[in-house]
């Protein structure tokens, strides 16, 4: 007798701020059979993943790989590997995830300086420059897309600024990569990390990372091979990285030609990450970003077409998520529940100062599509009306359809 | 035009020390559609995983959950959450993974004391007791099964010892759990961690962990909720855990009734972990361990039947892996390559003092079976003969088949 039944998740259309419904081919890739960790197929798949993610990140960085864990695993690996205790770290904060970067740097015993702007805004470059001059940080840690506010921080001028002042430049592109422009080399990034569960259209659990040669040099200077596999020629730096799992030096040695054993690579997640990149590059990086732009513009027009107000500086909104002000009198959580129960559609709640004030609706990865946008808007209209809001009949679907028609023309 | 072809791994029978071929149903589970992280299905799946792993660990610990990362992510989470900088940690070392525990504790700035025995032996309880009395550690960190030597450290008397001396008792059961007895409560464990990629028959990338109430108390005393989601009532301990990702206090808050957002749970890996436990518990925990015992005994008899010598104290060998001394004159790596190329069978190489001296052959999870054992032995016989070793024709297969016949009788 089988006591525990097979897993049987309900059908969901995930239109929140992520995770979102994965590309079907990514789900299929994860059910591929495993191979050994030093199997020629495995090491060649690791090499292929590196090459594919160089294209995704728009970089020629040799040190382009995956950290085995969720997106914040990548963030922590980057920060603890680049920052020594006592180093100054500057974190411009424009939403929850800026606080996270500061938090992680604090736990790494850095001297953390933050500058904050109001939620719903991005940080002016001039403010960042002023703070760099004042703080003289070792590292600038800056979120690109913060799903808590939907803002997309412009990064294109920051790298030059950091180079001028001798500052390492790290960005967390978890929420934005693949759905918005990101140019690691052209923008002068020293480190960038992401996750699969947003615009890359995969599950959470693997964190793509890329590191400039300058970043690798810092990491190499802190090198320590772990006891048990250390050889006599492996000297340890006195300021070695204070974590084994996130020691990017050892992770690089595992991914590099020495193939020095560290963790056992999470094979199925590597398969997923590979397929996420393959989907993106087969469709074309620019084409995928454009698809996100159009779907995001359509969703924005749609919610506005329903008479809803949008939170934040729309000119700096990420393509892939919009924060919609919950109309007066509509119970936000009950309405989300009705979306889920009656239509199988998930939209998001929010954090901190926006908790209970906005819903977050995503259009990312596999779900950056016409049918998903129109379906979500039709369902939202129905739910809003049920909760007593006055909404123009068909106003959302029509406005969104217009955007798609315009983009196709 | 599709530039990047779908993933197409070769057929492999993984008979090394892990990772091994996953159960087919585990692979299927991973291709299940995703749901949102607060979807009722997801939170109930998380609850179900907790309940299933309580049975796997043989514990009533409420704090039984997954750490998102490979098995060493679980190890690091346990150690850094339980150990404050300067705390004394005692690590008995009987193979590579003891060195790893010591390494992780050192990086957490603990004062680490090791006692070592020769590779191929387990550590006598008296030696551990003597060291506890001498060192007075906060934590005893002890590997159960060390794949580097195949030894299975007896743990059943250690918990009482630790309780007497007020020491927290942590064990890394990555290589052993599911294929050898493990009794978290009966043996007095305060913390134990594992991975899916050995006897549990899944992919690497998720680390089951269980924590006693005493361990949770230590972790709670170091509580700090991260900035960005911290509320006024959330006070931070001054000796907070020096990592965000591995802060088990926050991970417990995410898995617990407060559902406080930390990482985004790696949904597909959670599905895999759930199915690994379901396979084990549907077959029966005792039955699965017995299946590992029989397959391991058969493989042992088989390699001995081929006239090969076995490394280490066979009385304390794990059920699921055997270290076979490479016969004089046989090139170890070329023979392994022939196993892979001609038969699609992977057997393992080894680390440190055993490098080039032994092969490691596993019989675990899905591959703890009669057909896999006999096939591996037939292939090994052929390869050994090709490399000039004198082996009794059919000696391996026959000896192993006898063991299976005896077990079935």
PDB file of N, CA and C in Angstrom, chain A residues 2-5 7 10 12 27 30-31 36 39 41 55 68-70 72 76 96 103 106-107 109 203-204 224 226-227 229-230 241-247 261-264 266 268 271 274 282 346, chain B residues 2-5 7 10 12 27 30-31 36 39 41 55 68-70 72 76 96 99 103 106-107 109 203-204 224 226-227 230 241-247 261-264 266 268 271 274 282 346:
ATOM      1  N   UNK A   2       0.587   2.134  -0.918  1.00  0.00           N
ATOM      2  CA  UNK A   2       1.345   3.387  -0.950  1.00  0.00           C
ATOM      3  C   UNK A   2       0.701   4.388  -0.011  1.00  0.00           C
ATOM      4  N   UNK A   3       1.458   4.756   0.986  1.00  0.00           N
ATOM      5  CA  UNK A   3       0.910   5.619   2.027  1.00  0.00           C
ATOM      6  C   UNK A   3       0.916   7.079   1.590  1.00  0.00           C
ATOM      7  N   UNK A   4       2.052   7.468   0.976  1.00  0.00           N
ATOM      8  CA  UNK A   4       2.221   8.883   0.629  1.00  0.00           C
ATOM      9  C   UNK A   4       2.051   9.022  -0.878  1.00  0.00           C
ATOM     10  N   UNK A   5       1.047   9.771  -1.264  1.00  0.00           N
ATOM     11  CA  UNK A   5       0.692   9.890  -2.684  1.00  0.00           C
ATOM     12  C   UNK A   5       1.694  10.770  -3.421  1.00  0.00           C
ATOM     13  N   UNK A   7       3.194  13.794  -5.549  1.00  0.00           N
ATOM     14  CA  UNK A   7       2.967  15.243  -5.494  1.00  0.00           C
ATOM     15  C   UNK A   7       2.008  15.646  -6.610  1.00  0.00           C
ATOM     16  N   UNK A  10      -1.558  22.141  -7.667  1.00  0.00           N
ATOM     17  CA  UNK A  10      -2.681  22.699  -8.433  1.00  0.00           C
ATOM     18  C   UNK A  10      -2.165  23.540  -9.604  1.00  0.00           C
ATOM     19  N   UNK A  12      -1.582  26.704 -11.497  1.00  0.00           N
ATOM     20  CA  UNK A  12      -1.489  28.105 -11.089  1.00  0.00           C
ATOM     21  C   UNK A  12      -0.867  28.917 -12.210  1.00  0.00           C
ATOM     22  N   UNK A  27      11.226  22.873 -16.709  1.00  0.00           N
ATOM     23  CA  UNK A  27      10.705  21.792 -15.864  1.00  0.00           C
ATOM     24  C   UNK A  27      11.134  20.438 -16.422  1.00  0.00           C
ATOM     25  N   UNK A  30      14.759  19.468 -15.716  1.00  0.00           N
ATOM     26  CA  UNK A  30      15.064  19.023 -14.349  1.00  0.00           C
ATOM     27  C   UNK A  30      14.787  17.554 -14.130  1.00  0.00           C
ATOM     28  N   UNK A  31      14.002  16.935 -14.993  1.00  0.00           N
ATOM     29  CA  UNK A  31      13.775  15.503 -14.814  1.00  0.00           C
ATOM     30  C   UNK A  31      14.766  14.666 -15.620  1.00  0.00           C
ATOM     31  N   UNK A  36      27.556  11.687 -12.876  1.00  0.00           N
ATOM     32  CA  UNK A  36      28.518  11.916 -11.795  1.00  0.00           C
ATOM     33  C   UNK A  36      29.089  13.328 -11.855  1.00  0.00           C
ATOM     34  N   UNK A  39      31.863  13.472 -14.337  1.00  0.00           N
ATOM     35  CA  UNK A  39      31.558  12.876 -15.636  1.00  0.00           C
ATOM     36  C   UNK A  39      31.899  13.897 -16.728  1.00  0.00           C
ATOM     37  N   UNK A  41      30.394  14.570 -19.305  1.00  0.00           N
ATOM     38  CA  UNK A  41      29.175  15.315 -19.653  1.00  0.00           C
ATOM     39  C   UNK A  41      28.920  16.435 -18.643  1.00  0.00           C
ATOM     40  N   UNK A  55      26.851  35.217 -22.068  1.00  0.00           N
ATOM     41  CA  UNK A  55      25.964  35.950 -22.988  1.00  0.00           C
ATOM     42  C   UNK A  55      24.804  36.597 -22.254  1.00  0.00           C
ATOM     43  N   UNK A  68      25.274  27.510  -5.634  1.00  0.00           N
ATOM     44  CA  UNK A  68      24.194  26.558  -5.338  1.00  0.00           C
ATOM     45  C   UNK A  68      23.380  27.016  -4.140  1.00  0.00           C
ATOM     46  N   UNK A  69      22.285  27.664  -4.423  1.00  0.00           N
ATOM     47  CA  UNK A  69      21.402  28.169  -3.386  1.00  0.00           C
ATOM     48  C   UNK A  69      20.465  29.166  -4.046  1.00  0.00           C
ATOM     49  N   UNK A  70      19.606  29.787  -3.261  1.00  0.00           N
ATOM     50  CA  UNK A  70      18.675  30.743  -3.842  1.00  0.00           C
ATOM     51  C   UNK A  70      19.407  32.053  -4.145  1.00  0.00           C
ATOM     52  N   UNK A  72      19.659  34.829  -2.765  1.00  0.00           N
ATOM     53  CA  UNK A  72      20.438  35.478  -1.703  1.00  0.00           C
ATOM     54  C   UNK A  72      21.714  34.708  -1.351  1.00  0.00           C
ATOM     55  N   UNK A  76      25.140  36.746  -0.881  1.00  0.00           N
ATOM     56  CA  UNK A  76      26.037  36.578   0.264  1.00  0.00           C
ATOM     57  C   UNK A  76      27.426  36.134  -0.187  1.00  0.00           C
ATOM     58  N   UNK A  96      13.237  47.110  -0.169  1.00  0.00           N
ATOM     59  CA  UNK A  96      13.591  46.086   0.797  1.00  0.00           C
ATOM     60  C   UNK A  96      14.945  45.458   0.521  1.00  0.00           C
ATOM     61  N   UNK A 103      22.237  44.427   5.284  1.00  0.00           N
ATOM     62  CA  UNK A 103      22.171  43.410   6.336  1.00  0.00           C
ATOM     63  C   UNK A 103      23.263  42.354   6.164  1.00  0.00           C
ATOM     64  N   UNK A 106      26.592  43.824   6.889  1.00  0.00           N
ATOM     65  CA  UNK A 106      26.756  43.989   8.350  1.00  0.00           C
ATOM     66  C   UNK A 106      27.127  42.675   9.008  1.00  0.00           C
ATOM     67  N   UNK A 107      26.450  41.631   8.587  1.00  0.00           N
ATOM     68  CA  UNK A 107      26.746  40.324   9.192  1.00  0.00           C
ATOM     69  C   UNK A 107      28.164  39.877   8.833  1.00  0.00           C
ATOM     70  N   UNK A 109      30.481  41.788   8.992  1.00  0.00           N
ATOM     71  CA  UNK A 109      31.261  42.696   9.834  1.00  0.00           C
ATOM     72  C   UNK A 109      31.901  43.845   9.058  1.00  0.00           C
ATOM     73  N   UNK A 203      13.018  27.735 -11.544  1.00  0.00           N
ATOM     74  CA  UNK A 203      12.709  27.681 -10.114  1.00  0.00           C
ATOM     75  C   UNK A 203      13.789  28.384  -9.302  1.00  0.00           C
ATOM     76  N   UNK A 204      13.452  28.806  -8.113  1.00  0.00           N
ATOM     77  CA  UNK A 204      14.446  29.296  -7.170  1.00  0.00           C
ATOM     78  C   UNK A 204      15.389  28.159  -6.802  1.00  0.00           C
ATOM     79  N   UNK A 224      42.198  30.221   0.462  1.00  0.00           N
ATOM     80  CA  UNK A 224      42.453  29.172   1.440  1.00  0.00           C
ATOM     81  C   UNK A 224      41.749  27.920   0.951  1.00  0.00           C
ATOM     82  N   UNK A 226      40.449  24.193   1.605  1.00  0.00           N
ATOM     83  CA  UNK A 226      40.010  23.594   2.868  1.00  0.00           C
ATOM     84  C   UNK A 226      40.876  22.407   3.260  1.00  0.00           C
ATOM     85  N   UNK A 227      40.990  22.208   4.567  1.00  0.00           N
ATOM     86  CA  UNK A 227      41.683  21.044   5.104  1.00  0.00           C
ATOM     87  C   UNK A 227      40.986  19.794   4.600  1.00  0.00           C
ATOM     88  N   UNK A 229      41.563  18.446   1.651  1.00  0.00           N
ATOM     89  CA  UNK A 229      42.001  18.337   0.255  1.00  0.00           C
ATOM     90  C   UNK A 229      43.143  19.315  -0.028  1.00  0.00           C
ATOM     91  N   UNK A 230      43.602  20.039   0.998  1.00  0.00           N
ATOM     92  CA  UNK A 230      44.676  21.006   0.838  1.00  0.00           C
ATOM     93  C   UNK A 230      45.987  20.273   0.548  1.00  0.00           C
ATOM     94  N   UNK A 241      38.407  33.959   3.686  1.00  0.00           N
ATOM     95  CA  UNK A 241      36.972  34.237   3.707  1.00  0.00           C
ATOM     96  C   UNK A 241      36.327  33.440   4.837  1.00  0.00           C
ATOM     97  N   UNK A 242      35.468  34.106   5.616  1.00  0.00           N
ATOM     98  CA  UNK A 242      34.958  33.521   6.851  1.00  0.00           C
ATOM     99  C   UNK A 242      33.738  32.619   6.629  1.00  0.00           C
ATOM    100  N   UNK A 243      33.731  31.917   5.543  1.00  0.00           N
ATOM    101  CA  UNK A 243      32.694  30.936   5.257  1.00  0.00           C
ATOM    102  C   UNK A 243      33.304  29.940   4.289  1.00  0.00           C
ATOM    103  N   UNK A 244      32.916  28.710   4.421  1.00  0.00           N
ATOM    104  CA  UNK A 244      33.379  27.710   3.469  1.00  0.00           C
ATOM    105  C   UNK A 244      32.446  27.668   2.265  1.00  0.00           C
ATOM    106  N   UNK A 245      31.162  27.615   2.540  1.00  0.00           N
ATOM    107  CA  UNK A 245      30.200  27.384   1.457  1.00  0.00           C
ATOM    108  C   UNK A 245      30.223  28.511   0.437  1.00  0.00           C
ATOM    109  N   UNK A 246      30.403  29.740   0.919  1.00  0.00           N
ATOM    110  CA  UNK A 246      30.338  30.901   0.026  1.00  0.00           C
ATOM    111  C   UNK A 246      31.716  31.427  -0.354  1.00  0.00           C
ATOM    112  N   UNK A 247      32.759  30.652  -0.115  1.00  0.00           N
ATOM    113  CA  UNK A 247      34.107  31.077  -0.491  1.00  0.00           C
ATOM    114  C   UNK A 247      34.236  30.954  -2.007  1.00  0.00           C
ATOM    115  N   UNK A 261      37.493  19.609  -5.604  1.00  0.00           N
ATOM    116  CA  UNK A 261      36.194  19.316  -5.015  1.00  0.00           C
ATOM    117  C   UNK A 261      35.821  20.318  -3.922  1.00  0.00           C
ATOM    118  N   UNK A 262      34.627  20.846  -4.018  1.00  0.00           N
ATOM    119  CA  UNK A 262      34.096  21.710  -2.965  1.00  0.00           C
ATOM    120  C   UNK A 262      32.760  21.088  -2.593  1.00  0.00           C
ATOM    121  N   UNK A 263      31.642  21.721  -2.933  1.00  0.00           N
ATOM    122  CA  UNK A 263      30.349  21.062  -2.789  1.00  0.00           C
ATOM    123  C   UNK A 263      30.175  20.049  -3.932  1.00  0.00           C
ATOM    124  N   UNK A 264      29.107  19.290  -3.872  1.00  0.00           N
ATOM    125  CA  UNK A 264      28.696  18.477  -5.020  1.00  0.00           C
ATOM    126  C   UNK A 264      27.689  19.300  -5.800  1.00  0.00           C
ATOM    127  N   UNK A 266      24.796  20.929  -7.624  1.00  0.00           N
ATOM    128  CA  UNK A 266      23.379  20.558  -7.652  1.00  0.00           C
ATOM    129  C   UNK A 266      22.960  20.341  -9.107  1.00  0.00           C
ATOM    130  N   UNK A 268      20.561  18.899 -10.918  1.00  0.00           N
ATOM    131  CA  UNK A 268      19.251  19.217 -11.506  1.00  0.00           C
ATOM    132  C   UNK A 268      19.046  20.725 -11.609  1.00  0.00           C
ATOM    133  N   UNK A 271      20.982  21.847 -14.539  1.00  0.00           N
ATOM    134  CA  UNK A 271      20.193  21.586 -15.751  1.00  0.00           C
ATOM    135  C   UNK A 271      19.153  22.696 -15.962  1.00  0.00           C
ATOM    136  N   UNK A 274      20.815  25.913 -17.041  1.00  0.00           N
ATOM    137  CA  UNK A 274      21.228  25.805 -18.439  1.00  0.00           C
ATOM    138  C   UNK A 274      20.038  26.054 -19.361  1.00  0.00           C
ATOM    139  N   UNK A 282      18.072  31.295 -27.251  1.00  0.00           N
ATOM    140  CA  UNK A 282      17.446  30.817 -28.479  1.00  0.00           C
ATOM    141  C   UNK A 282      16.432  31.832 -29.013  1.00  0.00           C
ATOM    142  N   UNK A 346      -2.164  33.820  -9.318  1.00  0.00           N
ATOM    143  CA  UNK A 346      -1.540  34.446  -8.159  1.00  0.00           C
ATOM    144  C   UNK A 346      -1.022  35.825  -8.512  1.00  0.00           C
TER     145      UNK A 346
ATOM    146  N   UNK B   2      16.838  26.948 -33.720  1.00  0.00           N
ATOM    147  CA  UNK B   2      17.243  26.707 -32.344  1.00  0.00           C
ATOM    148  C   UNK B   2      18.748  26.478 -32.285  1.00  0.00           C
ATOM    149  N   UNK B   3      19.397  27.407 -31.615  1.00  0.00           N
ATOM    150  CA  UNK B   3      20.854  27.360 -31.594  1.00  0.00           C
ATOM    151  C   UNK B   3      21.353  26.362 -30.553  1.00  0.00           C
ATOM    152  N   UNK B   4      20.709  26.408 -29.392  1.00  0.00           N
ATOM    153  CA  UNK B   4      21.174  25.580 -28.284  1.00  0.00           C
ATOM    154  C   UNK B   4      20.212  24.417 -28.118  1.00  0.00           C
ATOM    155  N   UNK B   5      20.729  23.224 -28.294  1.00  0.00           N
ATOM    156  CA  UNK B   5      19.884  22.026 -28.292  1.00  0.00           C
ATOM    157  C   UNK B   5      19.454  21.677 -26.868  1.00  0.00           C
ATOM    158  N   UNK B   7      19.051  19.629 -23.476  1.00  0.00           N
ATOM    159  CA  UNK B   7      19.986  18.834 -22.683  1.00  0.00           C
ATOM    160  C   UNK B   7      19.760  17.353 -22.963  1.00  0.00           C
ATOM    161  N   UNK B  10      23.997  11.456 -21.097  1.00  0.00           N
ATOM    162  CA  UNK B  10      24.173  10.040 -21.438  1.00  0.00           C
ATOM    163  C   UNK B  10      23.596   9.144 -20.340  1.00  0.00           C
ATOM    164  N   UNK B  12      23.778   6.652 -17.563  1.00  0.00           N
ATOM    165  CA  UNK B  12      24.844   6.295 -16.616  1.00  0.00           C
ATOM    166  C   UNK B  12      24.241   5.508 -15.474  1.00  0.00           C
ATOM    167  N   UNK B  27      12.944  12.294 -10.013  1.00  0.00           N
ATOM    168  CA  UNK B  27      13.151  13.089 -11.233  1.00  0.00           C
ATOM    169  C   UNK B  27      11.813  13.632 -11.742  1.00  0.00           C
ATOM    170  N   UNK B  30      10.420  16.609  -9.820  1.00  0.00           N
ATOM    171  CA  UNK B  30      11.050  17.903 -10.082  1.00  0.00           C
ATOM    172  C   UNK B  30      10.485  18.618 -11.297  1.00  0.00           C
ATOM    173  N   UNK B  31       9.815  17.905 -12.164  1.00  0.00           N
ATOM    174  CA  UNK B  31       9.223  18.596 -13.314  1.00  0.00           C
ATOM    175  C   UNK B  31       7.787  19.025 -13.031  1.00  0.00           C
ATOM    176  N   UNK B  36       3.272  29.506  -6.016  1.00  0.00           N
ATOM    177  CA  UNK B  36       3.827  30.656  -5.299  1.00  0.00           C
ATOM    178  C   UNK B  36       4.346  30.258  -3.931  1.00  0.00           C
ATOM    179  N   UNK B  39       1.568  30.093  -1.464  1.00  0.00           N
ATOM    180  CA  UNK B  39       0.394  29.349  -1.907  1.00  0.00           C
ATOM    181  C   UNK B  39       0.037  28.318  -0.827  1.00  0.00           C
ATOM    182  N   UNK B  41      -0.888  25.431  -1.138  1.00  0.00           N
ATOM    183  CA  UNK B  41      -0.271  24.152  -1.495  1.00  0.00           C
ATOM    184  C   UNK B  41       1.199  24.126  -1.071  1.00  0.00           C
ATOM    185  N   UNK B  55      10.074  11.537  10.405  1.00  0.00           N
ATOM    186  CA  UNK B  55      10.138  10.064  10.362  1.00  0.00           C
ATOM    187  C   UNK B  55      11.488   9.590   9.842  1.00  0.00           C
ATOM    188  N   UNK B  68      18.388  25.339   1.887  1.00  0.00           N
ATOM    189  CA  UNK B  68      18.469  25.400   0.428  1.00  0.00           C
ATOM    190  C   UNK B  68      19.920  25.509  -0.029  1.00  0.00           C
ATOM    191  N   UNK B  69      20.492  24.383  -0.378  1.00  0.00           N
ATOM    192  CA  UNK B  69      21.868  24.337  -0.835  1.00  0.00           C
ATOM    193  C   UNK B  69      22.303  22.877  -0.761  1.00  0.00           C
ATOM    194  N   UNK B  70      23.551  22.618  -1.073  1.00  0.00           N
ATOM    195  CA  UNK B  70      24.012  21.233  -1.047  1.00  0.00           C
ATOM    196  C   UNK B  70      24.255  20.809   0.408  1.00  0.00           C
ATOM    197  N   UNK B  72      26.736  20.524   2.265  1.00  0.00           N
ATOM    198  CA  UNK B  72      27.588  21.350   3.130  1.00  0.00           C
ATOM    199  C   UNK B  72      26.921  22.676   3.504  1.00  0.00           C
ATOM    200  N   UNK B  76      27.126  23.930   7.311  1.00  0.00           N
ATOM    201  CA  UNK B  76      27.531  25.278   7.703  1.00  0.00           C
ATOM    202  C   UNK B  76      26.420  25.982   8.485  1.00  0.00           C
ATOM    203  N   UNK B  96      38.036  12.637   5.408  1.00  0.00           N
ATOM    204  CA  UNK B  96      38.016  13.984   4.855  1.00  0.00           C
ATOM    205  C   UNK B  96      36.935  14.868   5.461  1.00  0.00           C
ATOM    206  N   UNK B  99      37.629  16.750   8.596  1.00  0.00           N
ATOM    207  CA  UNK B  99      38.390  17.961   8.297  1.00  0.00           C
ATOM    208  C   UNK B  99      37.457  19.083   7.845  1.00  0.00           C
ATOM    209  N   UNK B 103      37.084  22.654   9.477  1.00  0.00           N
ATOM    210  CA  UNK B 103      37.313  23.823   8.617  1.00  0.00           C
ATOM    211  C   UNK B 103      36.172  24.836   8.737  1.00  0.00           C
ATOM    212  N   UNK B 106      36.278  26.479  12.061  1.00  0.00           N
ATOM    213  CA  UNK B 106      37.375  27.465  12.091  1.00  0.00           C
ATOM    214  C   UNK B 106      36.984  28.756  11.398  1.00  0.00           C
ATOM    215  N   UNK B 107      36.333  28.601  10.260  1.00  0.00           N
ATOM    216  CA  UNK B 107      35.922  29.814   9.529  1.00  0.00           C
ATOM    217  C   UNK B 107      34.862  30.585  10.313  1.00  0.00           C
ATOM    218  N   UNK B 109      35.177  31.071  13.269  1.00  0.00           N
ATOM    219  CA  UNK B 109      36.012  31.636  14.334  1.00  0.00           C
ATOM    220  C   UNK B 109      35.851  30.922  15.670  1.00  0.00           C
ATOM    221  N   UNK B 203      18.805  14.366  -6.159  1.00  0.00           N
ATOM    222  CA  UNK B 203      19.936  15.168  -6.619  1.00  0.00           C
ATOM    223  C   UNK B 203      20.513  15.984  -5.470  1.00  0.00           C
ATOM    224  N   UNK B 204      21.752  16.379  -5.578  1.00  0.00           N
ATOM    225  CA  UNK B 204      22.350  17.324  -4.649  1.00  0.00           C
ATOM    226  C   UNK B 204      21.616  18.660  -4.770  1.00  0.00           C
ATOM    227  N   UNK B 224      17.992  37.606  15.290  1.00  0.00           N
ATOM    228  CA  UNK B 224      17.999  38.923  14.648  1.00  0.00           C
ATOM    229  C   UNK B 224      17.202  38.804  13.367  1.00  0.00           C
ATOM    230  N   UNK B 226      16.079  40.316   9.830  1.00  0.00           N
ATOM    231  CA  UNK B 226      16.821  41.203   8.941  1.00  0.00           C
ATOM    232  C   UNK B 226      16.119  42.540   8.732  1.00  0.00           C
ATOM    233  N   UNK B 227      16.929  43.563   8.516  1.00  0.00           N
ATOM    234  CA  UNK B 227      16.401  44.874   8.176  1.00  0.00           C
ATOM    235  C   UNK B 227      15.595  44.758   6.896  1.00  0.00           C
ATOM    236  N   UNK B 230      12.108  43.720   9.455  1.00  0.00           N
ATOM    237  CA  UNK B 230      12.132  43.748  10.918  1.00  0.00           C
ATOM    238  C   UNK B 230      11.013  44.641  11.438  1.00  0.00           C
ATOM    239  N   UNK B 241      23.887  35.806  14.571  1.00  0.00           N
ATOM    240  CA  UNK B 241      24.591  34.871  13.696  1.00  0.00           C
ATOM    241  C   UNK B 241      25.227  35.645  12.537  1.00  0.00           C
ATOM    242  N   UNK B 242      26.495  35.355  12.246  1.00  0.00           N
ATOM    243  CA  UNK B 242      27.267  36.171  11.312  1.00  0.00           C
ATOM    244  C   UNK B 242      27.065  35.778   9.854  1.00  0.00           C
ATOM    245  N   UNK B 243      25.867  35.409   9.517  1.00  0.00           N
ATOM    246  CA  UNK B 243      25.498  35.106   8.146  1.00  0.00           C
ATOM    247  C   UNK B 243      23.995  35.298   8.064  1.00  0.00           C
ATOM    248  N   UNK B 244      23.540  35.763   6.946  1.00  0.00           N
ATOM    249  CA  UNK B 244      22.103  35.888   6.745  1.00  0.00           C
ATOM    250  C   UNK B 244      21.541  34.581   6.208  1.00  0.00           C
ATOM    251  N   UNK B 245      22.200  34.062   5.178  1.00  0.00           N
ATOM    252  CA  UNK B 245      21.637  32.904   4.464  1.00  0.00           C
ATOM    253  C   UNK B 245      21.516  31.696   5.368  1.00  0.00           C
ATOM    254  N   UNK B 246      22.496  31.513   6.253  1.00  0.00           N
ATOM    255  CA  UNK B 246      22.520  30.319   7.098  1.00  0.00           C
ATOM    256  C   UNK B 246      22.021  30.585   8.515  1.00  0.00           C
ATOM    257  N   UNK B 247      21.369  31.711   8.724  1.00  0.00           N
ATOM    258  CA  UNK B 247      20.821  32.017  10.045  1.00  0.00           C
ATOM    259  C   UNK B 247      19.591  31.125  10.258  1.00  0.00           C
ATOM    260  N   UNK B 261       9.318  36.079   5.569  1.00  0.00           N
ATOM    261  CA  UNK B 261      10.080  35.888   4.346  1.00  0.00           C
ATOM    262  C   UNK B 261      11.584  35.933   4.602  1.00  0.00           C
ATOM    263  N   UNK B 262      12.277  34.917   4.081  1.00  0.00           N
ATOM    264  CA  UNK B 262      13.741  34.913   4.131  1.00  0.00           C
ATOM    265  C   UNK B 262      14.157  34.712   2.690  1.00  0.00           C
ATOM    266  N   UNK B 263      14.696  33.553   2.346  1.00  0.00           N
ATOM    267  CA  UNK B 263      14.909  33.245   0.945  1.00  0.00           C
ATOM    268  C   UNK B 263      13.570  32.873   0.289  1.00  0.00           C
ATOM    269  N   UNK B 264      13.581  32.676  -1.024  1.00  0.00           N
ATOM    270  CA  UNK B 264      12.432  32.076  -1.706  1.00  0.00           C
ATOM    271  C   UNK B 264      12.704  30.584  -1.792  1.00  0.00           C
ATOM    272  N   UNK B 266      13.381  26.944  -2.589  1.00  0.00           N
ATOM    273  CA  UNK B 266      13.691  26.304  -3.872  1.00  0.00           C
ATOM    274  C   UNK B 266      12.648  25.209  -4.119  1.00  0.00           C
ATOM    275  N   UNK B 268      11.420  23.344  -6.600  1.00  0.00           N
ATOM    276  CA  UNK B 268      11.659  22.059  -7.271  1.00  0.00           C
ATOM    277  C   UNK B 268      12.507  21.139  -6.403  1.00  0.00           C
ATOM    278  N   UNK B 271      10.264  19.742  -3.835  1.00  0.00           N
ATOM    279  CA  UNK B 271       9.525  18.622  -4.425  1.00  0.00           C
ATOM    280  C   UNK B 271      10.395  17.354  -4.417  1.00  0.00           C
ATOM    281  N   UNK B 274      10.785  16.019  -0.901  1.00  0.00           N
ATOM    282  CA  UNK B 274       9.545  15.367  -0.482  1.00  0.00           C
ATOM    283  C   UNK B 274       9.452  13.963  -1.072  1.00  0.00           C
ATOM    284  N   UNK B 282       7.388   5.044   2.050  1.00  0.00           N
ATOM    285  CA  UNK B 282       6.447   4.092   1.443  1.00  0.00           C
ATOM    286  C   UNK B 282       7.027   2.678   1.451  1.00  0.00           C
ATOM    287  N   UNK B 346      29.609   4.307 -13.535  1.00  0.00           N
ATOM    288  CA  UNK B 346      30.577   5.128 -12.814  1.00  0.00           C
ATOM    289  C   UNK B 346      30.897   4.510 -11.459  1.00  0.00           C
TER     290      UNK B 346
END
